[in-house]
PDB file of C-alpha atoms and ligand atoms in Angstrom:
ATOM      1  CA  MET A   1     -35.962 -54.922 -67.418  1.00 89.00           C
ATOM      2  CA  LEU A   2     -36.948 -58.224 -69.033  1.00 96.00           C
ATOM      3  CA  GLU A   3     -38.294 -61.120 -67.051  1.00 96.00           C
ATOM      4  CA  ILE A   4     -39.034 -64.592 -68.340  1.00 97.00           C
ATOM      5  CA  GLN A   5     -41.187 -66.849 -66.206  1.00 97.00           C
ATOM      6  CA  ARG A   6     -41.703 -70.563 -66.761  1.00 97.00           C
ATOM      7  CA  LEU A   7     -41.476 -70.094 -70.499  1.00 97.00           C
ATOM      8  CA  ARG A   8     -42.387 -72.923 -72.836  1.00 97.00           C
ATOM      9  CA  ALA A   9     -41.854 -72.456 -76.544  1.00 97.00           C
ATOM     10  CA  GLY A  10     -40.851 -74.287 -79.692  1.00 96.00           C
ATOM     11  CA  TYR A  11     -41.893 -75.028 -83.231  1.00 96.00           C
ATOM     12  CA  GLY A  12     -45.447 -76.100 -84.056  1.00 91.00           C
ATOM     13  CA  GLY A  13     -46.289 -78.974 -81.725  1.00 88.00           C
ATOM     14  CA  ILE A  14     -42.660 -79.413 -80.650  1.00 95.00           C
ATOM     15  CA  THR A  15     -41.584 -77.920 -77.333  1.00 96.00           C
ATOM     16  CA  ILE A  16     -37.911 -76.896 -77.153  1.00 97.00           C
ATOM     17  CA  LEU A  17     -37.836 -74.613 -74.085  1.00 97.00           C
ATOM     18  CA  TRP A  18     -39.117 -76.208 -70.896  1.00 95.00           C
ATOM     19  CA  ASP A  19     -40.247 -73.798 -68.160  1.00 95.00           C
ATOM     20  CA  VAL A  20     -37.222 -71.528 -68.351  1.00 97.00           C
ATOM     21  CA  ASP A  21     -36.820 -68.637 -65.910  1.00 97.00           C
ATOM     22  CA  LEU A  22     -34.417 -65.815 -66.743  1.00 97.00           C
ATOM     23  CA  ARG A  23     -34.018 -62.139 -65.768  1.00 96.00           C
ATOM     24  CA  PHE A  24     -32.148 -59.490 -67.689  1.00 97.00           C
ATOM     25  CA  ALA A  25     -31.246 -56.439 -65.607  1.00 95.00           C
ATOM     26  CA  ALA A  26     -31.281 -52.951 -67.146  1.00 95.00           C
ATOM     27  CA  GLY A  27     -27.882 -51.683 -68.262  1.00 95.00           C
ATOM     28  CA  GLN A  28     -26.263 -55.091 -67.915  1.00 96.00           C
ATOM     29  CA  LEU A  29     -24.887 -57.555 -70.413  1.00 97.00           C
ATOM     30  CA  THR A  30     -26.260 -61.032 -69.831  1.00 97.00           C
ATOM     31  CA  ALA A  31     -24.667 -63.902 -71.708  1.00 96.00           C
ATOM     32  CA  ILE A  32     -26.524 -67.074 -72.592  1.00 96.00           C
ATOM     33  CA  ILE A  33     -24.147 -69.868 -73.372  1.00 93.00           C
ATOM     34  CA  GLY A  34     -24.672 -73.519 -74.130  1.00 90.00           C
ATOM     35  CA  PRO A  35     -23.909 -76.233 -76.656  1.00 87.00           C
ATOM     36  CA  ASN A  36     -25.493 -76.623 -80.094  1.00 87.00           C
ATOM     37  CA  GLY A  37     -29.186 -77.278 -79.934  1.00 89.00           C
ATOM     38  CA  ALA A  38     -29.549 -76.026 -76.330  1.00 91.00           C
ATOM     39  CA  GLY A  39     -32.375 -73.702 -77.391  1.00 95.00           C
ATOM     40  CA  LYS A  40     -30.545 -70.361 -77.231  1.00 94.00           C
ATOM     41  CA  THR A  41     -31.712 -69.114 -80.638  1.00 94.00           C
ATOM     42  CA  THR A  42     -35.200 -70.462 -79.949  1.00 96.00           C
ATOM     43  CA  LEU A  43     -35.216 -68.358 -76.768  1.00 97.00           C
ATOM     44  CA  LEU A  44     -34.224 -65.177 -78.639  1.00 96.00           C
ATOM     45  CA  ARG A  45     -36.807 -65.871 -81.349  1.00 96.00           C
ATOM     46  CA  THR A  46     -39.516 -66.292 -78.727  1.00 97.00           C
ATOM     47  CA  ILE A  47     -38.545 -63.139 -76.814  1.00 97.00           C
ATOM     48  CA  SER A  48     -38.629 -61.164 -80.051  1.00 95.00           C
ATOM     49  CA  GLY A  49     -42.070 -62.478 -81.011  1.00 95.00           C
ATOM     50  CA  LEU A  50     -41.005 -64.651 -83.943  1.00 94.00           C
ATOM     51  CA  LEU A  51     -42.208 -67.780 -82.137  1.00 96.00           C
ATOM     52  CA  PRO A  52     -45.374 -67.992 -80.042  1.00 94.00           C
ATOM     53  CA  ILE A  53     -45.307 -68.418 -76.270  1.00 96.00           C
ATOM     54  CA  GLN A  54     -46.671 -71.908 -75.507  1.00 95.00           C
ATOM     55  CA  GLY A  55     -46.673 -71.392 -71.737  1.00 95.00           C
ATOM     56  CA  GLY A  56     -45.442 -68.974 -69.075  1.00 97.00           C
ATOM     57  CA  ASP A  57     -44.751 -65.332 -69.855  1.00 96.00           C
ATOM     58  CA  ILE A  58     -42.202 -62.746 -70.979  1.00 97.00           C
ATOM     59  CA  ARG A  59     -42.461 -59.314 -69.357  1.00 97.00           C
ATOM     60  CA  LEU A  60     -40.721 -56.171 -70.535  1.00 95.00           C
ATOM     61  CA  ARG A  61     -40.715 -53.464 -67.841  1.00 93.00           C
ATOM     62  CA  GLY A  62     -43.532 -55.409 -66.161  1.00 93.00           C
ATOM     63  CA  LYS A  63     -45.747 -55.667 -69.254  1.00 94.00           C
ATOM     64  CA  SER A  64     -46.445 -58.976 -70.952  1.00 95.00           C
ATOM     65  CA  LEU A  65     -45.164 -59.341 -74.524  1.00 94.00           C
ATOM     66  CA  ARG A  66     -47.623 -62.150 -75.186  1.00 93.00           C
ATOM     67  CA  ASN A  67     -49.684 -60.157 -77.678  1.00 90.00           C
ATOM     68  CA  VAL A  68     -46.939 -57.973 -79.129  1.00 93.00           C
ATOM     69  CA  PRO A  69     -46.109 -58.978 -82.736  1.00 93.00           C
ATOM     70  CA  ALA A  70     -42.474 -59.235 -83.840  1.00 92.00           C
ATOM     71  CA  TRP A  71     -42.695 -56.162 -86.083  1.00 90.00           C
ATOM     72  CA  ASP A  72     -43.762 -54.029 -83.117  1.00 90.00           C
ATOM     73  CA  MET A  73     -40.888 -55.037 -80.788  1.00 92.00           C
ATOM     74  CA  PRO A  74     -38.544 -52.235 -81.938  1.00 90.00           C
ATOM     75  CA  GLY A  75     -41.343 -49.811 -81.041  1.00 88.00           C
ATOM     76  CA  HIS A  76     -41.074 -51.242 -77.504  1.00 91.00           C
ATOM     77  CA  GLY A  77     -37.327 -50.569 -77.480  1.00 92.00           C
ATOM     78  CA  MET A  78     -36.162 -54.098 -78.259  1.00 94.00           C
ATOM     79  CA  VAL A  79     -34.365 -55.416 -81.337  1.00 94.00           C
ATOM     80  CA  LEU A  80     -33.050 -58.809 -82.374  1.00 94.00           C
ATOM     81  CA  VAL A  81     -29.640 -58.749 -84.044  1.00 93.00           C
ATOM     82  CA  PRO A  82     -29.440 -62.019 -85.977  1.00 85.00           C
ATOM     83  CA  GLU A  83     -26.287 -63.597 -87.345  1.00 76.00           C
ATOM     84  CA  GLY A  84     -24.567 -61.402 -89.936  1.00 65.00           C
ATOM     85  CA  ARG A  85     -25.535 -63.622 -92.827  1.00 73.00           C
ATOM     86  CA  LEU A  86     -29.125 -62.468 -92.322  1.00 82.00           C
ATOM     87  CA  VAL A  87     -28.549 -58.982 -93.717  1.00 89.00           C
ATOM     88  CA  PHE A  88     -30.395 -58.005 -96.911  1.00 93.00           C
ATOM     89  CA  LYS A  89     -27.803 -59.202 -99.432  1.00 93.00           C
ATOM     90  CA  ASP A  90     -29.215 -57.446-102.506  1.00 95.00           C
ATOM     91  CA  MET A  91     -29.311 -54.063-100.805  1.00 95.00           C
ATOM     92  CA  THR A  92     -26.388 -51.759-100.140  1.00 97.00           C
ATOM     93  CA  VAL A  93     -24.871 -51.277 -96.711  1.00 96.00           C
ATOM     94  CA  GLU A  94     -26.605 -47.928 -96.331  1.00 95.00           C
ATOM     95  CA  GLU A  95     -29.983 -49.285 -97.466  1.00 95.00           C
ATOM     96  CA  ASN A  96     -29.651 -52.051 -94.874  1.00 95.00           C
ATOM     97  CA  LEU A  97     -28.943 -49.481 -92.175  1.00 95.00           C
ATOM     98  CA  ARG A  98     -31.922 -47.367 -93.238  1.00 93.00           C
ATOM     99  CA  MET A  99     -34.143 -50.456 -92.982  1.00 90.00           C
ATOM    100  CA  GLY A 100     -33.289 -50.566 -89.287  1.00 89.00           C
ATOM    101  CA  ALA A 101     -34.923 -47.185 -88.749  1.00 86.00           C
ATOM    102  CA  PHE A 102     -38.396 -48.194 -89.885  1.00 79.00           C
ATOM    103  CA  VAL A 103     -39.874 -47.532 -86.439  1.00 76.00           C
ATOM    104  CA  PRO A 104     -41.723 -44.171 -86.601  1.00 74.00           C
ATOM    105  CA  ALA A 105     -39.812 -42.812 -83.588  1.00 72.00           C
ATOM    106  CA  ALA A 106     -36.462 -43.596 -85.240  1.00 68.00           C
ATOM    107  CA  ARG A 107     -37.237 -42.053 -88.645  1.00 71.00           C
ATOM    108  CA  SER A 108     -36.444 -38.527 -87.547  1.00 75.00           C
ATOM    109  CA  TRP A 109     -32.887 -39.397 -86.645  1.00 81.00           C
ATOM    110  CA  VAL A 110     -31.853 -41.506 -89.664  1.00 88.00           C
ATOM    111  CA  ALA A 111     -29.027 -39.101 -90.534  1.00 88.00           C
ATOM    112  CA  ASP A 112     -27.695 -39.116 -86.955  1.00 89.00           C
ATOM    113  CA  GLY A 113     -28.134 -42.881 -86.803  1.00 88.00           C
ATOM    114  CA  LEU A 114     -26.121 -43.386 -89.995  1.00 93.00           C
ATOM    115  CA  GLU A 115     -23.353 -41.142 -88.715  1.00 92.00           C
ATOM    116  CA  ARG A 116     -23.250 -43.031 -85.473  1.00 89.00           C
ATOM    117  CA  ALA A 117     -23.128 -46.435 -87.236  1.00 91.00           C
ATOM    118  CA  TYR A 118     -20.274 -45.219 -89.433  1.00 94.00           C
ATOM    119  CA  THR A 119     -18.378 -43.878 -86.423  1.00 91.00           C
ATOM    120  CA  LEU A 120     -18.836 -47.150 -84.571  1.00 88.00           C
ATOM    121  CA  PHE A 121     -17.900 -49.202 -87.650  1.00 90.00           C
ATOM    122  CA  PRO A 122     -15.664 -47.154 -90.000  1.00 91.00           C
ATOM    123  CA  LYS A 123     -15.420 -50.150 -92.366  1.00 90.00           C
ATOM    124  CA  LEU A 124     -19.136 -49.781 -93.089  1.00 94.00           C
ATOM    125  CA  ALA A 125     -18.619 -46.129 -94.030  1.00 94.00           C
ATOM    126  CA  GLN A 126     -16.041 -47.137 -96.646  1.00 94.00           C
ATOM    127  CA  ARG A 127     -18.503 -49.695 -98.028  1.00 95.00           C
ATOM    128  CA  ARG A 128     -21.731 -47.727 -97.771  1.00 94.00           C
ATOM    129  CA  ARG A 129     -22.580 -48.140-101.493  1.00 96.00           C
ATOM    130  CA  GLN A 130     -21.485 -51.799-101.645  1.00 95.00           C
ATOM    131  CA  LEU A 131     -24.034 -54.626-101.762  1.00 96.00           C
ATOM    132  CA  ALA A 132     -24.312 -56.308 -98.368  1.00 94.00           C
ATOM    133  CA  GLY A 133     -23.970 -59.724-100.050  1.00 94.00           C
ATOM    134  CA  SER A 134     -20.364 -58.886-100.922  1.00 94.00           C
ATOM    135  CA  LEU A 135     -19.274 -58.096 -97.350  1.00 93.00           C
ATOM    136  CA  SER A 136     -16.933 -60.311 -95.352  1.00 89.00           C
ATOM    137  CA  GLY A 137     -18.397 -62.244 -92.408  1.00 88.00           C
ATOM    138  CA  GLY A 138     -17.124 -59.687 -89.902  1.00 87.00           C
ATOM    139  CA  GLU A 139     -18.412 -56.712 -91.896  1.00 90.00           C
ATOM    140  CA  ALA A 140     -21.822 -58.370 -92.298  1.00 92.00           C
ATOM    141  CA  GLN A 141     -21.937 -58.913 -88.536  1.00 91.00           C
ATOM    142  CA  MET A 142     -21.102 -55.244 -87.970  1.00 91.00           C
ATOM    143  CA  LEU A 143     -23.861 -54.320 -90.411  1.00 93.00           C
ATOM    144  CA  ALA A 144     -26.392 -56.511 -88.569  1.00 92.00           C
ATOM    145  CA  LEU A 145     -25.467 -54.784 -85.313  1.00 92.00           C
ATOM    146  CA  GLY A 146     -25.480 -51.327 -86.920  1.00 93.00           C
ATOM    147  CA  ARG A 147     -28.898 -51.999 -88.457  1.00 93.00           C
ATOM    148  CA  GLY A 148     -30.272 -53.037 -85.071  1.00 92.00           C
ATOM    149  CA  LEU A 149     -28.943 -49.854 -83.469  1.00 92.00           C
ATOM    150  CA  MET A 150     -30.758 -47.698 -86.045  1.00 92.00           C
ATOM    151  CA  ALA A 151     -34.025 -48.372 -84.171  1.00 89.00           C
ATOM    152  CA  GLU A 152     -32.481 -46.730 -81.064  1.00 89.00           C
ATOM    153  CA  PRO A 153     -33.237 -49.749 -78.865  1.00 92.00           C
ATOM    154  CA  GLN A 154     -32.732 -49.882 -75.116  1.00 94.00           C
ATOM    155  CA  LEU A 155     -32.516 -53.668 -75.272  1.00 96.00           C
ATOM    156  CA  LEU A 156     -30.504 -55.665 -77.811  1.00 96.00           C
ATOM    157  CA  LEU A 157     -30.822 -59.423 -78.285  1.00 97.00           C
ATOM    158  CA  ILE A 158     -27.674 -60.502 -80.107  1.00 95.00           C
ATOM    159  CA  ASP A 159     -27.312 -63.980 -81.594  1.00 93.00           C
ATOM    160  CA  GLU A 160     -23.801 -65.416 -81.835  1.00 90.00           C
ATOM    161  CA  PRO A 161     -21.927 -62.365 -83.153  1.00 88.00           C
ATOM    162  CA  SER A 162     -18.561 -64.149 -83.215  1.00 85.00           C
ATOM    163  CA  LEU A 163     -19.746 -67.138 -85.261  1.00 83.00           C
ATOM    164  CA  GLY A 164     -17.177 -67.966 -87.929  1.00 79.00           C
ATOM    165  CA  LEU A 165     -15.157 -64.781 -87.392  1.00 82.00           C
ATOM    166  CA  ALA A 166     -11.382 -64.463 -87.159  1.00 83.00           C
ATOM    167  CA  PRO A 167     -10.316 -63.803 -83.534  1.00 85.00           C
ATOM    168  CA  VAL A 168      -9.189 -60.236 -84.254  1.00 86.00           C
ATOM    169  CA  ILE A 169     -12.561 -59.292 -85.814  1.00 85.00           C
ATOM    170  CA  SER A 170     -14.374 -61.019 -82.993  1.00 86.00           C
ATOM    171  CA  GLN A 171     -12.392 -58.929 -80.473  1.00 88.00           C
ATOM    172  CA  GLU A 172     -13.414 -55.776 -82.353  1.00 86.00           C
ATOM    173  CA  LEU A 173     -17.076 -56.743 -82.062  1.00 88.00           C
ATOM    174  CA  PHE A 174     -16.808 -57.537 -78.380  1.00 90.00           C
ATOM    175  CA  ALA A 175     -15.162 -54.142 -77.806  1.00 90.00           C
ATOM    176  CA  CYS A 176     -18.244 -52.609 -79.471  1.00 89.00           C
ATOM    177  CA  LEU A 177     -20.533 -54.529 -77.148  1.00 92.00           C
ATOM    178  CA  GLU A 178     -18.615 -53.176 -74.167  1.00 92.00           C
ATOM    179  CA  ALA A 179     -18.965 -49.651 -75.546  1.00 90.00           C
ATOM    180  CA  LEU A 180     -22.727 -50.139 -75.957  1.00 92.00           C
ATOM    181  CA  LYS A 181     -22.947 -51.394 -72.395  1.00 93.00           C
ATOM    182  CA  ARG A 182     -21.103 -48.282 -71.167  1.00 92.00           C
ATOM    183  CA  GLU A 183     -23.754 -46.228 -73.009  1.00 91.00           C
ATOM    184  CA  GLY A 184     -26.365 -47.912 -70.824  1.00 93.00           C
ATOM    185  CA  LYS A 185     -27.822 -50.401 -73.304  1.00 95.00           C
ATOM    186  CA  THR A 186     -29.192 -53.656 -71.954  1.00 97.00           C
ATOM    187  CA  ILE A 187     -27.706 -56.556 -73.887  1.00 97.00           C
ATOM    188  CA  VAL A 188     -28.671 -60.222 -74.084  1.00 97.00           C
ATOM    189  CA  LEU A 189     -25.858 -62.043 -75.826  1.00 96.00           C
ATOM    190  CA  VAL A 190     -26.081 -65.606 -77.102  1.00 95.00           C
ATOM    191  CA  GLU A 191     -22.561 -66.883 -77.515  1.00 90.00           C
ATOM    192  CA  GLN A 192     -20.795 -70.212 -77.947  1.00 83.00           C
ATOM    193  CA  SER A 193     -17.385 -68.899 -76.952  1.00 83.00           C
ATOM    194  CA  THR A 194     -17.586 -69.075 -73.166  1.00 86.00           C
ATOM    195  CA  ARG A 195     -14.296 -67.239 -72.687  1.00 86.00           C
ATOM    196  CA  SER A 196     -15.352 -64.216 -74.773  1.00 86.00           C
ATOM    197  CA  ALA A 197     -18.797 -64.158 -73.193  1.00 89.00           C
ATOM    198  CA  LEU A 198     -17.430 -64.220 -69.643  1.00 90.00           C
ATOM    199  CA  ALA A 199     -15.037 -61.368 -70.409  1.00 89.00           C
ATOM    200  CA  VAL A 200     -17.885 -58.937 -71.173  1.00 92.00           C
ATOM    201  CA  ALA A 201     -20.845 -60.314 -69.234  1.00 95.00           C
ATOM    202  CA  ASP A 202     -22.289 -59.209 -65.905  1.00 96.00           C
ATOM    203  CA  HIS A 203     -24.398 -62.328 -65.569  1.00 97.00           C
ATOM    204  CA  VAL A 204     -24.269 -65.737 -67.244  1.00 96.00           C
ATOM    205  CA  TYR A 205     -26.876 -68.382 -67.945  1.00 96.00           C
ATOM    206  CA  LEU A 206     -25.900 -71.825 -69.151  1.00 93.00           C
ATOM    207  CA  MET A 207     -28.596 -73.604 -71.147  1.00 94.00           C
ATOM    208  CA  GLN A 208     -28.771 -77.220 -72.158  1.00 90.00           C
ATOM    209  CA  SER A 209     -31.552 -79.251 -73.758  1.00 91.00           C
ATOM    210  CA  GLY A 210     -34.050 -76.407 -73.440  1.00 95.00           C
ATOM    211  CA  LYS A 211     -33.435 -75.817 -69.728  1.00 95.00           C
ATOM    212  CA  VAL A 212     -31.415 -73.379 -67.633  1.00 95.00           C
ATOM    213  CA  LEU A 213     -28.612 -75.316 -65.975  1.00 90.00           C
ATOM    214  CA  LEU A 214     -26.789 -72.442 -64.281  1.00 92.00           C
ATOM    215  CA  SER A 215     -27.439 -68.780 -63.445  1.00 94.00           C
ATOM    216  CA  GLN A 216     -24.516 -66.898 -61.930  1.00 94.00           C
ATOM    217  CA  PRO A 217     -22.850 -63.471 -61.815  1.00 96.00           C
ATOM    218  CA  ALA A 218     -20.046 -63.587 -64.404  1.00 93.00           C
ATOM    219  CA  ALA A 219     -17.441 -62.427 -61.872  1.00 91.00           C
ATOM    220  CA  SER A 220     -17.965 -65.533 -59.769  1.00 91.00           C
ATOM    221  CA  VAL A 221     -17.940 -68.063 -62.614  1.00 88.00           C
ATOM    222  CA  GLU A 222     -14.933 -70.364 -62.778  1.00 84.00           C
ATOM    223  CA  LEU A 223     -14.187 -71.099 -66.405  1.00 81.00           C
ATOM    224  CA  GLU A 224     -12.969 -74.643 -65.705  1.00 81.00           C
ATOM    225  CA  ALA A 225     -16.043 -75.525 -63.648  1.00 80.00           C
ATOM    226  CA  LEU A 226     -18.247 -73.987 -66.331  1.00 82.00           C
ATOM    227  CA  HIS A 227     -16.568 -76.054 -69.026  1.00 83.00           C
ATOM    228  CA  ASP A 228     -16.998 -79.215 -66.949  1.00 79.00           C
ATOM    229  CA  LEU A 229     -20.696 -78.546 -66.724  1.00 80.00           C
ATOM    230  CA  TYR A 230     -20.957 -77.444 -70.351  1.00 80.00           C
ATOM    231  CA  PHE A 231     -19.074 -80.350 -71.860  1.00 77.00           C
ATOM    232  CA  SER A 232     -19.524 -83.309 -69.553  1.00 62.00           C
ATOM    233  CA  ARG A 233     -23.292 -83.344 -69.777  1.00 51.00           C
ATOM    234  CA  GLU A 234     -23.186 -82.707 -73.488  1.00 48.00           C
ATOM    235  CA  ALA A 235     -20.781 -85.629 -73.849  1.00 47.00           C
ATOM    236  CA  ALA A 236     -22.976 -87.810 -71.641  1.00 45.00           C
ATOM    237  CA  VAL A 237     -25.986 -87.066 -73.849  1.00 44.00           C
ATOM    238  CA  ALA A 238     -24.105 -87.577 -77.087  1.00 44.00           C
ATOM    239  CA  GLY A 239     -22.091 -90.498 -75.744  1.00 42.00           C
ATOM    240  CA  ALA A 240     -19.000 -88.860 -77.191  1.00 40.00           C
ATOM    241  CA  PRO A 241     -15.707 -87.698 -75.674  1.00 41.00           C
ATOM    242  CA  SER A 242     -15.575 -84.060 -74.484  1.00 42.00           C
ATOM    243  CA  PRO A 243     -14.295 -81.578 -77.070  1.00 42.00           C
ATOM    244  CA  SER A 244     -11.605 -79.096 -76.054  1.00 42.00           C
ATOM    245  CA  PRO A 245     -12.833 -75.916 -74.364  1.00 43.00           C
ATOM    246  CA  ALA A 246     -13.679 -72.886 -76.540  1.00 47.00           C
TER     247      ALA A 246
HETATM  248  P1  ATP B   1     -26.813 -73.404 -81.949  1.00 77.57           P
HETATM  249  O1  ATP B   1     -25.772 -72.890 -80.995  1.00 77.57           O
HETATM  250  O2  ATP B   1     -26.376 -74.606 -82.697  1.00 77.57           O
HETATM  251  O3  ATP B   1     -27.398 -72.336 -82.817  1.00 77.57           O
HETATM  252  P2  ATP B   1     -29.084 -73.236 -80.159  1.00 77.57           P
HETATM  253  O4  ATP B   1     -28.797 -73.413 -78.709  1.00 77.57           O
HETATM  254  O5  ATP B   1     -29.270 -71.846 -80.655  1.00 77.57           O
HETATM  255  O6  ATP B   1     -27.995 -73.991 -81.006  1.00 77.57           O
HETATM  256  P3  ATP B   1     -31.647 -73.748 -81.332  1.00 77.57           P
HETATM  257  O7  ATP B   1     -31.242 -73.261 -82.690  1.00 77.57           O
HETATM  258  O8  ATP B   1     -32.538 -72.912 -80.520  1.00 77.57           O
HETATM  259  O9  ATP B   1     -30.359 -74.109 -80.462  1.00 77.57           O
HETATM  260  O10 ATP B   1     -32.288 -75.179 -81.511  1.00 77.57           O
HETATM  261  C1  ATP B   1     -32.874 -75.885 -80.440  1.00 77.57           C
HETATM  262  C2  ATP B   1     -33.592 -77.103 -81.000  1.00 77.57           C
HETATM  263  O11 ATP B   1     -34.669 -76.631 -81.812  1.00 77.57           O
HETATM  264  C3  ATP B   1     -32.728 -77.986 -81.857  1.00 77.57           C
HETATM  265  O12 ATP B   1     -33.023 -79.328 -81.515  1.00 77.57           O
HETATM  266  C4  ATP B   1     -33.181 -77.683 -83.260  1.00 77.57           C
HETATM  267  O13 ATP B   1     -33.068 -78.815 -84.089  1.00 77.57           O
HETATM  268  C5  ATP B   1     -34.631 -77.294 -83.070  1.00 77.57           C
HETATM  269  N1  ATP B   1     -35.084 -76.365 -84.110  1.00 77.57           N
HETATM  270  C6  ATP B   1     -34.486 -75.213 -84.465  1.00 77.57           C
HETATM  271  N2  ATP B   1     -35.178 -74.603 -85.459  1.00 77.57           N
HETATM  272  C7  ATP B   1     -36.240 -75.404 -85.731  1.00 77.57           C
HETATM  273  C8  ATP B   1     -37.336 -75.344 -86.652  1.00 77.57           C
HETATM  274  N3  ATP B   1     -37.473 -74.310 -87.489  1.00 77.57           N
HETATM  275  N4  ATP B   1     -38.244 -76.361 -86.628  1.00 77.57           N
HETATM  276  C9  ATP B   1     -38.125 -77.397 -85.769  1.00 77.57           C
HETATM  277  N5  ATP B   1     -37.102 -77.503 -84.871  1.00 77.57           N
HETATM  278  C10 ATP B   1     -36.180 -76.544 -84.854  1.00 77.57           C
END
């Protein structure tokens, strides 16, 4: 569904991603894992049009996204779900959800979309009139995901949904991702917790220092070997001892 070929991207004159090649198959959940600073968020920002393509290309269903602006991506069936703290804090939960349906095609089903978001995340229904800034981390993450779904995307780019969440809330969110996958959504998940990512992913990419270090079907990934690769090279770069596995 989405193909990335020899992509170079970064900030201003700085290149962060160096000729990365990735493919995201329709209906699958692909996890992108890697240590801090690997370039995972930069990759999602570039795919979603927030950062310019410096070299190479990104193709959605065969068509280049080079000249598609970020605001038009939902119209092409793709949304970026940022970390939960990037919800509109001064707006209510319901106003945030409505903001997700700004795409003309989605406007006609706002009522259905709201009902669906509240069914998926009952906690949001209880807090529909509450300001988003007063939500807990987990609720804000649910709201970010619910807002993204309001555009009726076929492809979701999700950035670190479990960041800073209690394990039980994180499990709830991962169960939602599995449900979305069963519905046929294509999901690109950036995640630092390798264990959680492997449990839901069909395919895994490991990134480090702006490059793809490993591309493998999730079912054939050995967690220990993955951690060796993930941590040993990070430790070699930082000159520090390996941290314990996530
Ligand atoms: P994390 O898991 O910590 O979020 P990441 O893999 O998502 O890490 P990025 O956030 O993509 O990594 O960062 C990759 C590199 O780009 C880092 O060296 C970072 O300092 C740099 N970077 C990120 N944002 C900017 C920016 N706005 N301007 C310049 N450099 C940036």
